[in-house]
N, CA, C and O of each residue as an XYZ file, in Angstrom:
488
protein
N      -3.075      0.042    -18.611
C      -2.354      1.305    -18.775
C      -1.214      1.452    -17.767
O      -0.310      2.259    -17.982
N      -1.238      0.692    -16.679
C      -0.185      0.759    -15.682
C       0.079     -0.652    -15.149
O      -0.849     -1.429    -14.928
N       1.351     -0.963    -14.949
C       1.773     -2.210    -14.338
C       2.495     -1.888    -13.035
O       3.274     -0.938    -12.971
N       2.235     -2.678    -12.001
C       2.763     -2.415    -10.680
C       3.625     -3.578    -10.207
O       3.269     -4.742    -10.393
N       4.758     -3.258     -9.595
C       5.623     -4.238     -8.969
C       5.872     -3.792     -7.542
O       6.493     -2.753     -7.316
N       5.390     -4.574     -6.566
C       5.617     -4.223     -5.173
C       6.734     -5.089     -4.598
O       6.907     -6.244     -4.988
N       7.478     -4.517     -3.676
C       8.657     -5.168     -3.128
C       8.980     -4.565     -1.766
O       8.357     -3.592     -1.342
N       9.959     -5.154     -1.090
C      10.458     -4.616      0.162
C      10.054     -5.378      1.401
O      10.497     -5.042      2.499
N       9.228     -6.394      1.257
C       8.829     -7.179      2.403
C       9.972     -8.009      2.951
O      11.029     -8.127      2.331
N       9.744     -8.581      4.122
C      10.755     -9.397      4.758
C      10.333     -9.806      6.144
O       9.183     -9.622      6.544
N      11.279    -10.367      6.874
C      11.071    -10.828      8.247
C      11.761     -9.870      9.204
O      12.965     -9.635      9.100
N      10.994     -9.318     10.138
C      11.542     -8.403     11.127
C      10.977     -8.735     12.496
O       9.932     -9.377     12.611
N      11.674     -8.295     13.528
C      11.184     -8.444     14.887
C      10.202     -7.332     15.225
O      10.241     -6.253     14.634
N       9.326     -7.605     16.175
C       8.402     -6.582     16.642
C       9.165     -5.325     17.038
O      10.209     -5.392     17.686
N       8.624     -4.177     16.637
C       9.285     -2.908     16.876
C      10.189     -2.458     15.749
O      10.650     -1.317     15.745
N      10.450     -3.329     14.800
C      11.315     -3.002     13.684
C      10.592     -2.253     12.586
O       9.418     -1.905     12.713
N      11.320     -2.010     11.497
C      10.809     -1.214     10.389
C      11.073     -1.895      9.056
O      12.035     -2.648      8.901
N      10.205     -1.615      8.105
C      10.377     -2.005      6.719
C       9.855     -0.880      5.840
O       8.978     -0.118      6.246
N      10.398     -0.781      4.639
C       9.865      0.145      3.651
C       9.470     -0.635      2.413
O      10.315     -1.241      1.755
N       8.187     -0.618      2.098
C       7.686     -1.253      0.900
C       7.693     -0.263     -0.255
O       7.493      0.936     -0.060
N       7.924     -0.773     -1.452
C       7.919      0.045     -2.651
C       6.908     -0.498     -3.640
O       6.704     -1.708     -3.739
N       6.282      0.398     -4.362
C       5.371      0.058     -5.442
C       5.835      0.826     -6.661
O       5.591      2.027     -6.781
N       6.500      0.135     -7.560
C       7.045      0.749     -8.762
C       6.081      0.539     -9.920
O       5.605     -0.572    -10.151
N       5.800      1.605    -10.638
C       4.799      1.572    -11.692
C       5.401      1.947    -13.034
O       6.309      2.773    -13.123
N       4.881      1.329    -14.058
C       5.166      1.736    -15.422
C       3.980      2.538    -15.951
O       2.885      2.499    -15.391
N       4.219      3.254    -17.028
C       3.157      4.040    -17.621
C       3.387      5.529    -17.485
O       3.836      6.005    -16.443
N       3.082      6.255    -18.530
C       3.322      7.699    -18.546
C       2.334      8.479    -17.698
O       2.569      9.651    -17.404
N       1.232      7.855    -17.298
C       0.194      8.547    -16.558
C       0.198      8.203    -15.072
O      -0.830      8.344    -14.409
N       1.335      7.755    -14.536
C       1.416      7.367    -13.136
C       0.912      8.465    -12.207
O       0.205      8.184    -11.239
N       1.269      9.705    -12.495
C       0.930     10.794    -11.596
C      -0.567     11.045    -11.494
O      -1.007     11.748    -10.584
N      -1.353     10.495    -12.394
C      -2.799     10.669    -12.354
C      -3.502      9.592    -11.535
O      -4.708      9.686    -11.310
N      -2.773      8.570    -11.086
C      -3.377      7.459    -10.360
C      -3.304      7.658     -8.857
O      -2.326      8.182     -8.323
N      -4.366      7.224     -8.189
C      -4.332      7.046     -6.748
C      -3.754      5.652     -6.467
O      -3.999      4.713     -7.223
N      -2.994      5.525     -5.386
C      -2.356      4.262     -5.038
C      -2.783      3.843     -3.639
O      -2.741      4.641     -2.702
N      -3.188      2.599     -3.506
C      -3.543      2.047     -2.215
C      -2.690      0.851     -1.870
O      -2.142      0.183     -2.747
N      -2.582      0.586     -0.569
C      -1.962     -0.630     -0.053
C      -3.015     -1.407      0.718
O      -3.701     -0.866      1.585
N      -3.129     -2.684      0.387
C      -4.007     -3.603      1.088
C      -3.174     -4.746      1.634
O      -2.104     -5.054      1.109
N      -3.666     -5.371      2.688
C      -2.928     -6.494      3.261
C      -3.868     -7.660      3.516
O      -5.048     -7.482      3.819
N      -3.308     -8.864      3.382
C      -4.094    -10.079      3.479
C      -3.345    -11.084      4.341
O      -2.326    -11.638      3.928
N      -3.857    -11.311      5.532
C      -3.289    -12.289      6.441
C      -4.035    -13.611      6.300
O      -5.220    -13.610      5.967
N      -3.367    -14.741      6.548
C      -4.043    -16.040      6.449
C      -5.262    -16.113      7.359
O      -5.203    -15.734      8.529
N      -6.363    -16.605      6.809
C      -7.582    -16.755      7.583
C      -8.365    -15.482      7.796
O      -9.394    -15.500      8.472
N      -7.904    -14.373      7.235
C      -8.593    -13.102      7.385
C      -8.924    -12.511      6.023
O      -8.331    -12.885      5.011
N      -9.869    -11.593      6.006
C     -10.207    -10.880      4.785
C      -9.126     -9.866      4.449
O      -8.460     -9.328      5.333
N      -8.966     -9.617      3.166
C      -8.059     -8.565      2.746
C      -8.601     -7.216      3.228
O      -9.797     -6.949      3.108
N      -7.728     -6.371      3.771
C      -8.163     -5.119      4.347
C      -7.313     -3.955      3.865
O      -6.136     -4.104      3.537
N      -7.942     -2.807      3.835
C      -7.276     -1.563      3.489
C      -6.260     -1.196      4.557
O      -6.544     -1.296      5.750
N      -5.077     -0.770      4.132
C      -4.055     -0.312      5.056
C      -3.779      1.186      4.917
O      -3.792      1.915      5.908
N      -3.533      1.638      3.704
C      -3.191      3.039      3.469
C      -3.385      3.363      1.997
O      -3.408      2.469      1.152
N      -3.523      4.641      1.701
C      -3.592      5.075      0.307
C      -3.049      6.480      0.190
O      -2.923      7.202      1.179
N      -2.730      6.857     -1.030
C      -2.295      8.214     -1.314
C      -2.921      8.627     -2.632
O      -2.857      7.891     -3.617
N      -3.521      9.796     -2.647
C      -4.207     10.265     -3.841
C      -3.218     10.813     -4.852
O      -2.034     10.981     -4.559
N      -3.720     11.090     -6.045
C      -2.887     11.704     -7.072
C      -2.364     13.069     -6.638
O      -1.325     13.517     -7.122
N      -3.073     13.732     -5.732
C      -2.635     15.004     -5.178
C      -1.782     14.832     -3.919
O      -1.487     15.811     -3.233
N      -1.391     13.607     -3.617
C      -0.507     13.264     -2.499
C      -1.181     13.401     -1.138
O      -0.498     13.576     -0.129
N      -2.504     13.323     -1.096
C      -3.212     13.299      0.177
C      -3.240     11.874      0.708
O      -3.752     10.985      0.027
N      -2.703     11.623      1.908
C      -2.687     10.263      2.448
C      -3.907      9.951      3.297
O      -4.587     10.851      3.791
N      -4.166      8.679      3.456
C      -5.196      8.190      4.353
C      -4.736      6.851      4.900
O      -4.044      6.101      4.211
N      -5.122      6.540      6.157
C      -4.657      5.334      6.821
C      -5.777      4.654      7.582
O      -6.691      5.304      8.090
N      -5.690      3.346      7.652
C      -6.528      2.604      8.571
C      -6.105      2.955      9.992
O      -4.923      3.175     10.255
N      -7.065      3.007     10.902
C      -6.767      3.427     12.264
C      -5.666      2.586     12.907
O      -4.867      3.106     13.686
N      -5.618      1.309     12.594
C      -4.665      0.422     13.237
C      -3.216      0.717     12.872
O      -2.305      0.265     13.565
N      -2.985      1.467     11.797
C      -1.613      1.773     11.384
C      -1.281      3.252     11.508
O      -0.136      3.638     11.273
N      -2.236      4.081     11.866
C      -1.981      5.511     12.005
C      -0.896      5.769     13.041
O      -0.888      5.169     14.116
N       0.012      6.666     12.703
C       1.116      6.988     13.581
C       2.303      6.076     13.440
O       3.381      6.385     13.948
N       2.135      4.948     12.756
C       3.223      3.995     12.564
C       3.641      3.876     11.103
O       4.823      3.699     10.808
N       2.683      3.972     10.192
C       2.950      3.848      8.761
C       2.884      5.227      8.107
O       2.094      6.081      8.511
N       3.720      5.430      7.097
C       3.702      6.651      6.314
C       3.747      6.293      4.836
O       4.653      5.589      4.390
N       2.780      6.773      4.086
C       2.747      6.543      2.651
C       3.198      7.818      1.945
O       2.841      8.923      2.352
N       3.981      7.655      0.891
C       4.474      8.793      0.131
C       4.634      8.383     -1.319
O       4.615      7.198     -1.648
N       4.793      9.378     -2.183
C       5.000      9.063     -3.596
C       6.061      9.962     -4.188
O       6.220     11.116     -3.791
N       6.784      9.409     -5.145
C       7.793     10.122     -5.900
C       7.420      9.955     -7.364
O       7.762      8.949     -7.986
N       6.725     10.933     -7.907
C       6.231     10.804     -9.274
C       7.367     10.774    -10.295
O       7.226     10.168    -11.357
N       8.487     11.419     -9.984
C       9.626     11.386    -10.894
C      10.170      9.974    -11.053
O      10.713      9.633    -12.104
N      10.027      9.142    -10.009
C      10.468      7.757    -10.059
C       9.314      6.787    -10.281
O       9.521      5.574    -10.310
N       8.114      7.306    -10.437
C       6.910      6.481    -10.604
C       6.824      5.418     -9.520
O       6.562      4.249     -9.805
N       7.045      5.829     -8.276
C       7.101      4.899     -7.161
C       6.345      5.455     -5.962
O       6.426      6.645     -5.658
N       5.616      4.585     -5.292
C       4.975      4.883     -4.020
C       5.641      4.038     -2.948
O       5.953      2.869     -3.171
N       5.858      4.637     -1.782
C       6.504      3.958     -0.673
C       5.543      3.841      0.503
O       4.698      4.709      0.722
N       5.684      2.765      1.245
C       4.992      2.607      2.513
C       6.042      2.333      3.578
O       6.553      1.218      3.688
N       6.360      3.356      4.360
C       7.298      3.216      5.457
C       6.544      2.683      6.663
O       5.588      3.306      7.124
N       6.962      1.544      7.173
C       6.289      0.880      8.280
C       7.236      0.838      9.469
O       8.271      0.174      9.421
N       6.885      1.537     10.524
C       7.669      1.580     11.745
C       6.890      0.948     12.890
O       5.679      0.745     12.799
N       7.601      0.642     13.962
C       6.978      0.064     15.158
C       6.087     -1.113     14.800
O       4.947     -1.203     15.258
N       6.605     -2.001     13.991
C       5.807     -3.116     13.490
C       5.391     -4.054     14.611
O       6.129     -4.279     15.570
N       4.193     -4.594     14.463
C       3.599     -5.510     15.422
C       3.330     -6.843     14.746
O       3.172     -6.890     13.526
N       3.274     -7.934     15.513
C       2.959     -9.226     14.894
C       1.655     -9.214     14.101
O       1.545     -9.918     13.098
N       0.675     -8.436     14.526
C      -0.583     -8.375     13.805
C      -0.485     -7.663     12.459
O      -1.445     -7.671     11.689
N       0.665     -7.046     12.163
C       0.897     -6.481     10.836
C       1.319     -7.541      9.829
O       1.405     -7.256      8.635
N       1.583     -8.751     10.287
C       2.008     -9.824      9.399
C       0.935    -10.094      8.348
O      -0.218    -10.361      8.686
N       1.312    -10.025      7.085
C       0.379    -10.216      5.981
C       1.140    -10.114      4.677
O       2.282     -9.656      4.638
N       0.488    -10.551      3.604
C       0.940    -10.210      2.266
C       0.393     -8.833      1.926
O      -0.808     -8.594      2.045
N       1.260     -7.936      1.508
C       0.876     -6.573      1.198
C       0.846     -6.377     -0.315
O       1.769     -6.777     -1.024
N      -0.220     -5.760     -0.793
C      -0.432     -5.524     -2.217
C      -0.647     -4.043     -2.463
O      -1.425     -3.403     -1.755
N       0.031     -3.493     -3.457
C      -0.299     -2.151     -3.896
C      -1.247     -2.227     -5.082
O      -1.264     -3.210     -5.823
N      -2.020     -1.188     -5.246
C      -3.038     -1.148     -6.285
C      -3.216      0.283     -6.764
O      -2.942      1.234     -6.032
N      -3.677      0.423     -8.002
C      -3.826      1.731     -8.623
C      -5.226      1.905     -9.182
O      -5.849      0.955     -9.655
N      -5.706      3.141     -9.119
C      -7.017      3.465     -9.657
C      -7.093      4.955     -9.962
O      -6.345      5.752     -9.396
N      -7.989      5.316    -10.847
C      -8.348      6.717    -11.049
C      -9.712      7.017    -10.443
O     -10.205      8.139    -10.553
N     -10.326      6.024     -9.805
C     -11.641      6.159     -9.206
C     -11.542      6.756     -7.807
O     -10.463      6.753     -7.214
N     -12.635      7.264     -7.274
C     -12.648      7.713     -5.880
C     -12.876      6.541     -4.927
O     -12.768      5.384     -5.334
N     -13.186      6.826     -3.681
C     -13.488      5.815     -2.660
C     -12.312      4.859     -2.487
O     -12.423      3.662     -2.751
N     -11.199      5.401     -2.044
C      -9.936      4.682     -2.065
C      -9.784      3.640     -0.971
O      -8.838      2.853     -1.010
N     -10.682      3.610      0.002
C     -10.655      2.566      1.019
C     -11.290      1.267      0.552
O     -11.205      0.256      1.249
N     -11.921      1.276     -0.608
C     -12.663      0.124     -1.096
C     -11.839     -0.655     -2.099
O     -11.379     -0.107     -3.100
N     -11.655     -1.934     -1.826
C     -10.884     -2.802     -2.712
C     -11.424     -2.785     -4.142
O     -10.648     -2.803     -5.098
N     -12.742     -2.751     -4.292
C     -13.350     -2.824     -5.615
C     -13.110     -1.581     -6.452
O     -13.416     -1.592     -7.645
N     -12.575     -0.513     -5.881
C     -12.262      0.685     -6.644
C     -11.029      0.510     -7.524
O     -10.841      1.256     -8.485
N     -10.192     -0.469     -7.200
C      -8.901     -0.611     -7.859
C      -8.961     -1.617     -8.995
O      -9.566     -2.681     -8.866
N      -8.330     -1.273    -10.102
C      -8.332     -2.162    -11.258
C      -6.940     -2.631    -11.677
O      -6.822     -3.441    -12.596
N      -5.892     -2.144    -11.030
C      -4.533     -2.616    -11.271
C      -3.912     -3.007     -9.945
O      -4.040     -2.286     -8.956
N      -3.233     -4.160     -9.923
C      -2.674     -4.712     -8.692
C      -1.255     -5.215     -8.899
O      -0.922     -5.746     -9.958
N      -0.423     -5.044     -7.880
C       0.875     -5.673     -7.853
C       0.756     -7.130     -7.446
O      -0.335     -7.615     -7.146
N       1.891     -7.827     -7.438
C       1.889     -9.266     -7.168
C       1.910     -9.598     -5.679
O       1.669    -10.745     -5.301
N       2.188     -8.632     -4.846
C       2.228     -8.830     -3.414
C       3.634     -9.041     -2.890
O       4.494     -9.584     -3.585
N       3.862     -8.606     -1.653
C       5.132     -8.819     -0.977
C       4.841     -9.171      0.484
O       4.016     -8.528      1.132
N       5.517    -10.183      0.986
C       5.212    -10.727      2.305
C       5.939     -9.963      3.404
O       7.145     -9.731      3.327
N       5.187     -9.578      4.422
C       5.732     -8.960      5.627
C       5.442     -9.890      6.794
O       4.287    -10.231      7.050
N       6.484    -10.298      7.496
C       6.333    -11.160      8.655
C       7.009    -10.501      9.844
O       8.190    -10.161      9.787
N       6.257    -10.321     10.922
C       6.751     -9.665     12.125
C       6.721    -10.682     13.250
O       5.654    -11.175     13.616
N       7.873    -10.995     13.796
C       7.975    -11.956     14.882
C       7.873    -11.252     16.222
O       8.232    -10.081     16.345
N       7.385    -11.967     17.222
C       7.225    -11.409     18.551
C       8.498    -11.531     19.364
O       8.537    -11.106     20.518
């Protein structure tokens, strides 16, 4: 029912910023919760941030105060503004959509973007 395309990754120096985008198709975008997960080499995929259909955000402690998630339903797009980036933020970032609760859990999501690479140099 929804297709996701995530973009905006790149190579930045520590302390820099990037804005990731998750563009969705489908007339029911506004009813979906959107999450961002990240996967670094040799590590498990982990929850980074999410935003509910009512625009309530939630963040992993490691990114609180640095990342901001927002949504523009008119553009069917969710953004992840990443500031004060650290080398440990380096990962492939994936957006995902669900109508289920428990948004910190990877298994709650049934639609996924293709991923966008974020690399932060020291």
